XYZ file of C-alpha atoms in Angstrom:
727
model
C 26.164 6.562 38.708
C 23.839 9.723 37.600
C 20.374 9.298 39.127
C 17.621 11.507 37.784
C 14.062 12.109 39.132
C 11.260 10.420 36.967
C 7.380 10.237 36.262
C 6.261 9.703 40.022
C 9.300 11.234 42.343
C 10.604 7.416 41.947
C 14.596 7.452 41.196
C 16.452 5.279 39.437
C 19.922 5.147 37.864
C 19.907 5.507 34.047
C 21.161 1.691 33.338
C 18.009 0.569 35.933
C 15.043 2.398 34.269
C 16.561 0.879 30.546
C 16.679 -2.685 32.383
C 13.103 -2.129 34.276
C 11.708 -1.067 30.964
C 13.555 -3.512 28.321
C 14.841 -0.517 26.101
C 17.631 -0.991 24.351
C 17.553 1.795 21.378
C 15.428 5.121 21.977
C 16.111 8.318 20.156
C 18.909 10.212 19.941
C 17.610 13.940 19.303
C 19.280 15.725 17.701
C 19.459 19.869 17.282
C 16.217 19.669 14.527
C 14.389 17.213 16.740
C 12.134 18.497 19.864
C 11.708 16.766 22.910
C 9.690 13.347 23.114
C 6.278 14.411 24.707
C 7.594 16.852 27.134
C 7.888 13.781 29.685
C 9.729 14.186 32.607
C 11.736 10.944 32.132
C 12.967 12.481 28.974
C 16.730 14.194 29.627
C 17.398 10.591 30.973
C 15.934 8.660 28.155
C 18.085 11.383 25.901
C 21.921 10.268 27.254
C 20.242 6.380 26.653
C 19.472 6.620 23.342
C 22.100 5.332 21.137
C 22.624 7.406 17.373
C 20.035 7.863 15.159
C 17.187 5.403 16.355
C 13.950 6.011 16.890
C 12.316 5.585 20.571
C 11.406 1.978 20.493
C 7.446 0.734 21.319
C 8.057 0.500 24.263
C 9.467 3.632 24.955
C 6.954 4.807 23.417
C 3.940 3.474 25.217
C 5.812 4.171 28.487
C 5.589 7.868 27.506
C 1.433 7.341 26.678
C 1.111 5.797 30.075
C 2.911 7.906 32.017
C 3.359 11.459 31.034
C 0.424 13.369 33.682
C -1.383 15.357 30.884
C -0.829 16.404 26.922
C -2.240 18.155 25.138
C -3.195 17.136 21.661
C -3.537 13.238 21.904
C -4.570 11.882 17.757
C -6.667 8.702 17.639
C -6.124 7.332 14.370
C -2.689 7.003 12.495
C -3.764 7.084 9.033
C -2.453 10.611 6.506
C -4.416 12.737 8.466
C -3.774 11.696 11.774
C -0.137 11.604 11.336
C -0.373 15.045 9.509
C -2.326 15.880 12.561
C 0.441 14.482 15.316
C 3.239 16.431 12.727
C 1.633 18.959 12.839
C 0.532 19.299 16.348
C 4.151 18.258 17.904
C 6.109 20.658 15.747
C 4.291 23.650 17.083
C 5.211 22.787 20.578
C 2.437 20.870 21.878
C 2.934 17.721 23.649
C 0.932 15.049 21.356
C 0.745 11.711 21.537
C -1.162 9.389 18.474
C -2.713 6.215 18.722
C -3.379 3.530 15.866
C -5.508 0.452 16.562
C -3.660 -1.292 13.675
C -0.839 -0.182 11.934
C 0.767 3.048 10.859
C -1.824 3.529 7.150
C -3.280 0.324 7.489
C -6.899 1.499 6.420
C -7.685 3.640 3.298
C -4.322 5.694 3.218
C -2.078 2.273 1.566
C -5.082 1.602 -0.614
C -5.362 4.643 -2.884
C -4.196 5.085 -6.690
C -0.626 6.046 -5.529
C -1.138 9.856 -7.433
C -0.424 12.835 -5.315
C -3.299 15.037 -7.564
C -5.406 17.974 -7.539
C -7.865 16.288 -9.496
C -8.876 16.719 -13.276
C -12.108 15.348 -13.071
C -13.175 17.880 -9.490
C -12.164 20.608 -12.193
C -13.889 19.439 -14.752
C -16.852 19.539 -12.525
C -16.681 22.832 -10.541
C -16.592 23.958 -14.292
C -19.283 22.115 -15.248
C -21.750 22.839 -12.439
C -20.575 26.292 -11.857
C -19.265 24.815 -7.817
C -16.832 26.987 -6.267
C -15.811 24.230 -3.441
C -14.744 21.850 -6.556
C -12.303 24.720 -7.613
C -11.241 25.355 -4.141
C -10.573 21.755 -3.392
C -8.304 21.238 -7.009
C -6.295 24.792 -6.159
C -5.839 23.750 -2.672
C -5.149 19.726 -3.593
C -2.360 21.592 -6.810
C -1.120 23.997 -3.906
C -0.148 20.544 -1.526
C 0.571 18.552 -4.302
C 4.266 21.122 -5.166
C 4.847 20.666 -0.488
C 4.459 17.518 -0.842
C 6.964 16.898 -3.658
C 9.457 19.010 -2.137
C 9.453 17.562 1.660
C 9.386 13.952 0.462
C 11.305 14.142 -2.945
C 12.942 10.942 -2.576
C 9.316 9.028 -2.159
C 7.367 11.562 -4.405
C 7.686 11.741 -8.012
C 6.150 13.748 -10.829
C 4.402 11.153 -13.835
C 3.080 11.779 -17.077
C -0.177 11.437 -17.867
C -1.903 11.015 -21.209
C -5.441 11.029 -22.396
C -5.448 9.446 -26.031
C -7.511 10.958 -28.529
C -10.059 9.584 -30.568
C -12.436 11.972 -31.952
C -11.791 15.211 -33.232
C -13.738 17.287 -30.720
C -11.565 15.663 -27.919
C -8.814 17.259 -28.618
C -9.932 21.300 -27.766
C -12.354 19.713 -25.291
C -9.185 18.286 -23.275
C -6.980 20.623 -24.288
C -8.848 23.382 -23.082
C -8.971 21.530 -19.856
C -5.845 20.482 -19.004
C -4.432 23.855 -20.008
C -7.076 25.713 -16.975
C -5.555 22.182 -15.038
C -1.858 23.840 -15.585
C -3.235 27.925 -14.963
C -5.204 27.069 -12.038
C -1.520 25.006 -10.453
C 0.064 28.815 -11.425
C 3.770 29.028 -10.566
C 3.300 25.372 -9.021
C 2.796 23.547 -11.820
C 4.806 20.409 -12.660
C 5.602 21.025 -16.194
C 3.448 22.021 -18.816
C 1.417 20.180 -20.873
C 1.860 19.482 -24.391
C -0.282 17.532 -27.689
C 0.991 14.591 -29.114
C 0.668 13.205 -32.712
C -0.971 9.533 -33.400
C 2.952 8.523 -34.605
C 4.459 10.150 -31.556
C 1.836 9.117 -29.053
C 2.448 5.448 -30.107
C 6.206 6.199 -29.479
C 5.783 6.842 -26.504
C 2.826 4.514 -25.271
C 3.130 1.548 -27.893
C 0.445 -0.319 -26.107
C -2.467 2.045 -27.468
C -5.387 1.072 -29.414
C -4.210 2.780 -33.067
C -8.127 2.504 -35.178
C -8.668 5.840 -34.820
C -6.454 7.596 -32.623
C -5.852 10.758 -33.924
C -3.153 11.918 -31.153
C -3.074 12.471 -26.866
C -2.582 15.252 -24.882
C -0.246 14.975 -21.650
C -0.238 16.141 -18.263
C 1.536 16.703 -15.673
C 0.653 15.235 -11.907
C 2.445 13.404 -8.710
C 3.104 9.927 -7.879
C 4.213 8.179 -4.115
C 4.789 5.069 -2.181
C 0.912 5.944 0.576
C 1.534 3.694 2.729
C 5.582 4.493 2.803
C 4.763 8.574 2.804
C 2.762 8.145 5.429
C 4.616 6.473 7.841
C 6.612 8.815 6.935
C 5.115 11.739 8.420
C 4.248 9.590 11.378
C 7.957 9.070 11.893
C 8.727 12.571 11.230
C 5.938 13.874 14.063
C 8.088 11.178 16.511
C 11.409 12.082 15.767
C 10.030 15.797 17.167
C 8.994 14.730 19.843
C 5.245 12.866 19.233
C 4.354 9.822 21.641
C 3.110 6.878 18.614
C 1.998 3.766 18.965
C 0.575 1.441 16.531
C -0.815 -1.612 17.920
C -3.576 0.398 20.580
C -7.050 1.230 20.679
C -9.443 3.306 21.805
C -11.718 1.696 23.671
C -13.332 4.467 25.826
C -13.347 8.311 25.643
C -12.828 9.794 29.026
C -14.803 13.195 30.071
C -14.784 15.190 33.273
C -17.188 17.365 34.527
C -16.308 21.648 34.220
C -18.095 22.595 37.947
C -18.124 26.490 36.057
C -20.658 25.431 33.358
C -21.422 22.073 34.463
C -20.552 20.142 31.436
C -18.898 17.469 30.402
C -15.915 17.397 28.707
C -13.590 15.509 26.940
C -9.949 14.541 28.642
C -8.567 11.609 26.911
C -9.453 7.834 26.163
C -8.735 4.684 27.681
C -6.356 2.829 25.237
C -5.559 -0.987 24.847
C -2.423 -2.573 23.450
C -3.421 -4.690 20.939
C -0.756 -7.251 21.819
C -1.208 -7.424 25.944
C -4.742 -6.369 25.935
C -3.354 -4.235 29.267
C -5.776 -0.864 29.800
C -4.241 2.634 30.468
C -5.136 5.853 30.405
C -3.858 8.472 28.434
C -4.717 12.406 29.073
C -5.249 14.878 26.903
C -6.468 18.378 26.627
C -7.433 17.912 23.420
C -9.169 14.862 21.727
C -8.831 14.229 17.494
C -11.172 12.295 16.112
C -8.953 11.254 12.607
C -9.852 7.751 12.008
C -11.236 7.951 8.350
C -14.298 5.802 7.582
C -14.206 5.224 10.903
C -15.193 8.280 11.802
C -18.826 8.434 13.137
C -18.219 5.153 15.251
C -15.832 7.716 17.107
C -18.465 9.922 16.992
C -20.362 7.891 18.421
C -18.721 6.928 21.462
C -18.941 10.639 22.277
C -22.684 10.334 21.748
C -24.426 7.794 20.656
C -27.520 10.193 19.040
C -24.943 11.841 17.199
C -25.990 11.729 12.943
C -23.379 10.026 10.693
C -21.447 12.507 8.678
C -20.043 9.829 6.619
C -21.130 7.892 3.488
C -18.284 5.122 2.823
C -17.385 4.687 -1.310
C -15.191 1.436 -2.041
C -12.430 1.972 -4.785
C -11.027 -0.937 -6.241
C -7.668 -1.282 -8.151
C -5.707 -3.690 -9.639
C -2.637 -4.578 -10.141
C -0.629 -6.115 -13.719
C 2.750 -7.347 -15.433
C 4.708 -4.267 -16.242
C 4.608 -5.207 -19.703
C 1.107 -3.353 -19.985
C 2.775 -0.117 -19.885
C 5.429 2.625 -20.273
C 7.944 2.457 -17.464
C 7.532 6.188 -17.170
C 3.989 7.211 -19.094
C -0.052 6.541 -17.111
C -2.653 6.464 -18.988
C -6.448 8.452 -17.588
C -9.122 7.115 -19.445
C -12.019 10.433 -18.635
C -15.171 8.792 -19.825
C -15.883 5.279 -18.514
C -18.755 3.131 -20.180
C -20.296 4.311 -16.752
C -19.367 7.884 -16.339
C -16.057 6.601 -14.159
C -12.868 7.816 -14.396
C -10.239 5.039 -14.884
C -6.147 5.558 -14.538
C -3.878 3.223 -15.555
C -0.544 4.158 -14.178
C 2.909 2.706 -13.330
C 4.207 1.718 -10.186
C 6.274 0.081 -8.311
C 7.694 -2.188 -11.890
C 3.917 -3.000 -12.446
C 0.829 -0.510 -13.503
C -1.740 -0.169 -11.238
C -5.276 0.836 -13.348
C -8.610 1.610 -10.874
C -10.418 2.761 -9.729
C -14.051 2.099 -8.761
C -16.397 4.602 -7.100
C -19.328 2.419 -5.542
C -21.692 2.735 -2.098
C -20.678 0.345 0.649
C -20.126 -1.435 4.370
C -17.491 -0.178 6.479
C -15.351 -2.835 7.660
C -12.141 -3.218 9.087
C -10.820 -5.906 6.060
C -12.894 -5.033 2.387
C -12.868 -7.327 -0.329
C -12.328 -6.825 -3.922
C -14.816 -8.393 -5.424
C -15.159 -10.373 -9.285
C -17.338 -8.183 -10.810
C -15.702 -4.986 -9.979
C -12.317 -6.334 -11.434
C -13.738 -7.483 -14.576
C -15.347 -3.945 -15.021
C -11.815 -2.610 -14.586
C -10.406 -4.843 -16.999
C -13.631 -4.082 -20.020
C -12.379 -0.800 -19.676
C -9.014 -1.311 -20.316
C -9.376 -3.169 -23.502
C -11.257 -0.218 -24.835
C -7.748 1.766 -25.208
C -4.939 -1.227 -25.593
C -4.035 -2.721 -28.939
C -5.831 -5.901 -29.570
C -2.135 -7.251 -29.644
C -2.440 -6.680 -26.240
C -4.929 -9.124 -25.124
C -5.890 -8.480 -21.078
C -6.416 -11.992 -19.436
C -7.841 -12.102 -16.310
C -5.252 -14.202 -15.298
C -2.975 -11.481 -15.123
C -3.777 -9.763 -12.445
C -1.087 -10.218 -9.914
C -3.191 -8.292 -7.233
C -6.198 -6.399 -6.537
C -7.378 -4.830 -3.136
C -10.385 -2.479 -1.627
C -9.210 0.581 0.026
C -12.612 2.361 1.268
C -12.852 6.470 0.952
C -14.358 8.200 4.570
C -16.710 11.297 2.312
C -18.592 13.930 3.928
C -21.912 13.275 2.751
C -25.651 14.062 3.364
C -26.764 10.892 5.085
C -29.632 10.236 2.829
C -27.399 10.604 0.046
C -26.791 7.338 -2.241
C -24.500 8.692 -5.455
C -21.053 8.591 -4.207
C -20.127 10.182 -7.266
C -21.304 13.340 -7.229
C -20.144 14.232 -3.970
C -17.173 16.171 -3.269
C -13.837 15.014 -1.489
C -13.679 17.976 0.565
C -12.768 17.446 4.368
C -15.148 19.353 7.109
C -14.018 20.064 10.801
C -16.278 19.677 13.423
C -16.314 20.443 17.414
C -19.405 18.940 19.763
C -20.017 20.666 22.572
C -17.629 18.018 24.593
C -14.641 18.999 22.363
C -13.913 16.294 20.822
C -12.548 17.664 17.311
C -13.530 15.446 14.375
C -11.749 15.523 10.845
C -13.360 13.877 7.810
C -13.536 13.864 4.396
C -10.551 15.210 1.990
C -8.569 13.191 -0.165
C -4.571 11.652 0.006
C -3.078 14.881 -0.848
C -3.907 17.299 1.207
C -3.111 15.663 3.908
C -1.304 18.226 5.220
C -4.001 21.582 5.198
C -6.227 19.041 6.498
C -4.121 18.657 9.360
C -3.317 22.666 9.560
C -7.416 23.013 10.161
C -8.009 21.135 12.237
C -5.074 21.634 14.911
C -6.248 25.553 14.434
C -9.376 23.791 15.623
C -7.572 22.293 18.270
C -5.917 24.600 19.954
C -8.971 27.741 19.664
C -11.954 25.202 21.416
C -9.487 23.873 24.144
C -7.327 27.234 24.708
C -3.566 25.268 23.999
C -0.852 27.135 24.539
C 0.843 26.852 21.258
C 4.938 28.327 20.687
C 5.143 28.388 17.739
C 2.856 28.550 13.950
C 2.050 25.913 11.400
C 5.591 24.425 10.478
C 4.481 21.837 8.063
C 4.649 23.669 4.677
C 8.018 23.131 3.471
C 9.017 20.381 6.687
C 11.452 17.431 5.189
C 10.161 14.852 6.213
C 11.957 11.377 7.484
C 14.479 10.418 4.751
C 14.503 13.669 2.621
C 16.737 15.318 4.533
C 20.274 13.307 3.128
C 18.761 12.245 -0.160
C 19.684 13.214 -3.260
C 19.190 11.392 -7.038
C 22.612 9.905 -6.795
C 21.820 8.237 -3.357
C 21.396 5.406 -4.503
C 25.069 5.190 -6.715
C 27.099 5.496 -3.048
C 25.255 2.673 -2.036
C 26.174 0.583 -4.406
C 29.661 2.186 -3.967
C 29.918 1.789 0.361
C 28.155 -1.358 0.636
C 28.257 -3.301 -2.581
C 24.404 -3.241 -3.146
C 22.695 -3.976 -6.622
C 21.862 -0.883 -8.893
C 18.234 -2.330 -8.572
C 18.204 -2.635 -5.038
C 20.154 0.624 -4.117
C 18.077 2.271 -6.289
C 14.939 0.618 -4.120
C 16.394 1.841 -1.225
C 17.322 4.838 -1.921
C 13.424 5.263 -3.035
C 11.951 4.299 -0.053
C 14.089 5.053 2.671
C 15.884 8.240 1.188
C 19.233 9.545 3.148
C 17.822 6.121 6.204
C 18.662 4.031 3.396
C 22.170 3.684 4.589
C 21.199 2.519 8.121
C 19.334 -0.211 6.074
C 22.199 -0.960 4.234
C 24.165 -1.764 6.987
C 21.942 -4.092 8.508
C 22.227 -6.214 5.431
C 24.057 -9.955 5.032
C 26.876 -10.820 2.497
C 25.065 -13.306 -0.017
C 28.064 -14.794 -0.992
C 28.423 -14.198 -4.368
C 30.453 -12.622 -6.578
C 27.767 -9.367 -7.106
C 26.028 -7.671 -5.278
C 28.083 -8.654 -2.771
C 25.591 -8.056 -0.052
C 21.548 -7.837 0.015
C 19.753 -11.228 0.284
C 16.504 -10.828 -1.504
C 13.631 -11.282 0.106
C 12.079 -13.213 -3.251
C 13.874 -13.217 -6.487
C 12.582 -10.639 -9.356
C 11.602 -7.787 -6.377
C 14.510 -5.439 -4.559
C 12.527 -6.041 -1.481
C 15.951 -7.411 0.864
C 15.672 -9.261 4.174
C 17.328 -6.787 5.669
C 14.365 -4.139 4.971
C 12.892 -6.903 7.374
C 14.831 -6.184 10.331
C 14.743 -2.108 9.527
C 11.236 -2.665 9.237
C 11.131 -3.833 13.442
C 12.880 -0.802 14.376
C 9.984 1.916 12.656
C 7.297 0.153 14.521
C 6.427 -2.857 12.801
C 4.605 -5.345 14.471
C 3.102 -7.939 12.479
C 4.100 -10.065 9.249
C 1.099 -7.868 7.058
C 2.577 -4.816 8.160
C 6.064 -5.592 6.676
C 4.175 -7.419 3.374
C 1.443 -4.280 2.575
C 3.173 -1.393 3.841
C 7.007 -1.630 4.685
C 7.729 -3.654 1.431
C 4.917 -3.379 -1.028
C 4.889 -7.136 -1.822
C 1.348 -7.946 -1.589
C 0.447 -4.973 -3.463
C 2.295 -5.929 -6.486
C 1.516 -9.826 -6.374
C -0.070 -12.300 -3.795
C 2.142 -14.888 -5.263
C 5.759 -13.339 -4.397
C 4.307 -12.455 -1.481
C 2.861 -15.744 -0.348
C 6.780 -16.875 -0.977
C 8.204 -14.557 0.863
C 6.258 -14.925 4.125
C 8.109 -17.645 6.298
C 10.918 -15.683 5.720
C 9.924 -12.616 6.750
C 8.433 -14.282 9.515
C 11.374 -15.971 10.598
C 13.231 -12.868 10.891
C 10.713 -11.120 12.817
C 10.769 -13.927 15.193
C 13.881 -14.031 15.700
C 14.107 -9.701 16.377
C 10.836 -9.982 18.469
C 11.325 -12.845 20.330
C 8.441 -14.930 19.124
C 6.777 -17.898 20.394
C 6.231 -20.987 18.098
C 2.237 -20.138 18.790
C 2.782 -16.700 17.993
C 4.632 -17.702 14.363
C 1.819 -20.027 13.543
C -0.373 -17.720 13.879
C 0.980 -15.189 12.093
C 1.598 -16.950 9.171
C -2.061 -17.804 9.206
C -2.898 -14.356 9.064
C -1.249 -12.834 6.755
C -2.433 -16.096 4.828
C -5.788 -15.035 5.235
C -4.791 -11.528 4.401
C -3.563 -11.982 0.931
C -5.778 -14.815 0.356
C -9.415 -11.943 0.626
C -8.361 -8.838 0.999
C -5.495 -8.793 -2.019
C -7.227 -10.856 -4.625
C -5.912 -14.471 -3.247
C -9.382 -15.278 -3.754
C -10.678 -14.374 -6.617
C -8.021 -15.049 -8.218
C -7.969 -18.896 -6.977
C -11.921 -18.561 -7.974
C -10.467 -18.158 -11.458
C -9.912 -22.075 -12.061
C -12.792 -23.496 -8.972
C -15.783 -21.631 -11.314
C -14.219 -22.508 -14.897
C -16.484 -24.587 -17.164
C -14.667 -26.923 -19.779
C -14.856 -25.633 -22.692
C -11.974 -26.984 -24.715
C -12.571 -28.379 -28.621
C -12.464 -31.950 -28.750
C -9.691 -31.921 -30.401
C -7.886 -29.788 -27.649
C -9.674 -32.256 -25.253
C -7.545 -35.290 -26.733
C -4.587 -33.600 -26.785
C -4.654 -32.801 -23.059
C -5.738 -36.091 -21.985
C -2.454 -37.448 -23.617
C -0.303 -34.795 -21.637
C -2.232 -36.260 -18.628
C -1.549 -39.597 -19.338
C 2.327 -39.262 -19.448
C 2.261 -38.517 -15.750
C -1.120 -41.076 -14.780
C 0.648 -44.492 -16.005
C -1.136 -46.388 -14.176
C -4.733 -45.091 -15.347
C -6.078 -43.892 -11.874
C -7.799 -40.542 -13.696
C -5.363 -38.494 -10.694
C -1.655 -37.671 -10.568
C 0.145 -37.158 -7.100
C 3.570 -36.158 -6.101
C 4.900 -39.361 -7.064
C 3.709 -39.042 -10.323
C 4.886 -35.782 -11.030
C 8.815 -36.711 -9.390
C 8.873 -39.830 -11.717
C 8.142 -38.194 -15.023
C 10.739 -35.886 -13.930
C 13.363 -37.955 -12.919
C 12.944 -40.137 -16.486
C 14.280 -36.721 -18.633
C 16.676 -35.428 -15.743
C 15.288 -32.720 -14.278
C 14.747 -31.970 -10.488
C 12.127 -29.734 -8.660
C 11.868 -30.399 -5.403
C 9.486 -31.704 -2.872
C 7.832 -28.557 -1.389
C 7.610 -26.361 -4.494
C 5.528 -29.800 -6.067
C 3.264 -29.326 -3.478
C 2.694 -25.705 -3.525
C 2.068 -26.357 -7.941
C -0.773 -29.462 -7.230
C -2.103 -27.413 -3.882
C -2.721 -24.845 -6.896
C -4.877 -26.607 -9.123
C -6.192 -29.289 -6.188
C -9.831 -27.738 -6.594
C -11.144 -30.627 -4.391
C -8.332 -30.137 -1.767
C -8.412 -34.001 -1.789
C -3.580 -34.301 -2.425
C -4.046 -35.189 -5.790
C -5.081 -33.417 -9.286
C -7.804 -35.270 -11.444
C -8.668 -35.809 -15.138
C -11.303 -32.873 -14.739
C -9.548 -30.580 -12.720
C -6.525 -30.254 -15.109
C -8.877 -29.604 -17.963
C -10.789 -27.260 -16.038
C -7.025 -25.349 -16.083
C -6.514 -25.879 -19.544
C -9.794 -24.459 -20.247
C -9.214 -21.271 -18.004
C -5.567 -20.930 -19.439
C -6.537 -21.079 -23.260
C -10.023 -17.987 -21.643
C -7.174 -15.784 -20.047
C -8.783 -15.792 -16.858
C -5.536 -18.185 -15.063
C -2.246 -17.675 -16.382
C 0.865 -18.473 -15.322
C 0.155 -21.814 -13.617
C 3.596 -23.799 -12.642
C 1.815 -26.754 -12.832
C 0.220 -26.332 -16.821
C 4.236 -25.001 -17.874
C 5.843 -28.403 -16.484
C 3.901 -30.808 -17.795
C 3.995 -28.853 -20.759
C 7.750 -28.716 -20.689
C 8.246 -32.678 -19.499
C 5.978 -33.204 -22.116
C 7.808 -31.821 -25.138
C 11.296 -33.519 -23.696
C 9.146 -37.227 -23.782
C 8.432 -36.897 -26.906
C 11.906 -35.777 -27.777
C 13.658 -38.741 -26.260
C 11.623 -41.365 -27.948
C 12.869 -43.624 -30.715
C 11.901 -42.160 -34.407
C 10.159 -45.201 -35.638
C 11.172 -47.248 -39.093
C 8.587 -46.654 -40.918
C 9.397 -42.630 -40.453
C 13.171 -42.718 -40.700
C 12.886 -43.676 -44.152
C 13.830 -47.398 -43.546
C 17.029 -48.921 -42.201
C 20.401 -51.077 -43.179
């Protein structure tokens, strides 16, 4: 058996090392991938690696703990931090990245999902003669083109319509959009154009017709932000960066240079969040890429440092797909308070947002009812009266915290540019702050340039990230989904989803898919009906460092962002699969279920959705009250004043309808405001009032009771007096 010398000088056989570390799946390095952060054990690890697999998390942690010194340690696994890791490792620097939660768990997964230059920023640049804003737009448009090129499976072009309701809007908006095209230059996606009223309504039939004169259409990019972030991080890992989520920097390490007598940062003390184990990661340069928490890490370096970030909250809501065409977005460039609202098709649903208000920095931002109602009220201004914009149609809502670079005394976050800044402290902490999703790559390039200069790093290559294809892009083609259908027997919708999410890696996911037992599709059991996510994705997500159920719900799939109730339905299945993959205990299973339910309830808008019922006043006409009382009494046969699962089951049996007890329990729980295991008449009337008002929609109990009532009426014998007499 071959032996290799590893860190510390010990000699271990390959199988012994694998057993010792619990390494079952470590990366196979294809020619274009570099080493695993130049760790002494990398040659041994290389031979142990099955083909096409990433290093498992245990291997990554081992690398972090045993490498004598990295060139660069990046703290923060959002888009910018992951971009820094990719830039550094492709320049030949020994690179590490740690993230205290999951990759993209913060702001980077809670964006408007646009890859754009910023029409609003360009307008401000010319209105205020602001060259910095102009530079931001020009830079963003270059980066937009690059991102669409390096991840064609995740990103796409999207036409966006600006409806015109005043004559002067036509020359004003047309000139502005044409300037947007001009600034993009050769990287303009497609030329903008003008639509007549009839053509605008043909392409966007939900638009308000009254006073509509026409529309201007321009093009920007759109992506699955969390997946894009993960693709950047995984690409860095495949090139050799040691990356680990759920590893927190608890203290910055410093060393004293004897010559000038100054203290310099030389790494960080880290904590494995899962086990609580502390360990040190040494690095010549530490990069602070923590987004909204930028100042927290800067204060870890110097408690007296002044703040450079001001947080702004942006709330988005998700509505059913029928609110918008599948391939046309809408932009409201001037809302009632001067902000911009986007209305965009995404993943089969429609995203509307965003708000822009000062906020406190928190790990768990929560959407508030007033912000949701603001977005809905603005949408109503542009949609036809035939489209009733109902509060009950909001399927999910979230708040993301933008880290804006600002004067600490400024209160108006709307006037703050999204330009980024790179700062270096006397102790050589390199901080990247501000910016926007689209410009993550150039932000990373500027940061690594500063790191190399500040810490005298020996990079063997110049920046190589322009045109560098990301995870999944290499074997992707627009027809890849057809091969998935033909080779594996996946349904077309599922195959399209896998291709647009994983690119060339979709085949690895398909190989994990279980047989459905049906004639078609042959493989690919869905996590929940009406969404193309399949059970195999959970298994694959574990290979991509998913550690919690929330990682799956929010970032490996986007279920929680698309429909919180569907996410809740999928949760037990997700936890069951992850428990088997990660060998969870019963306690861990219960902890995961609870944590995921809390995440959906608070952070994804389930609470504000459920509050619609409890906060509803009964506002029904006497006729409606009488009608709903009669419906309720058909279930409350013994006139108790409340109904239970047994009452509902009794009525359903009488009409030969079966609904399992667990589902009935869920239905009643949704309406049971008092949480006493029964639905009282007052609660039922509140439900019907909320449905009439539009603040609640899709109540399963209300639909079930109405259907059951109609069936009971049909089965009632016709009285002789109504039959015209008898023989």
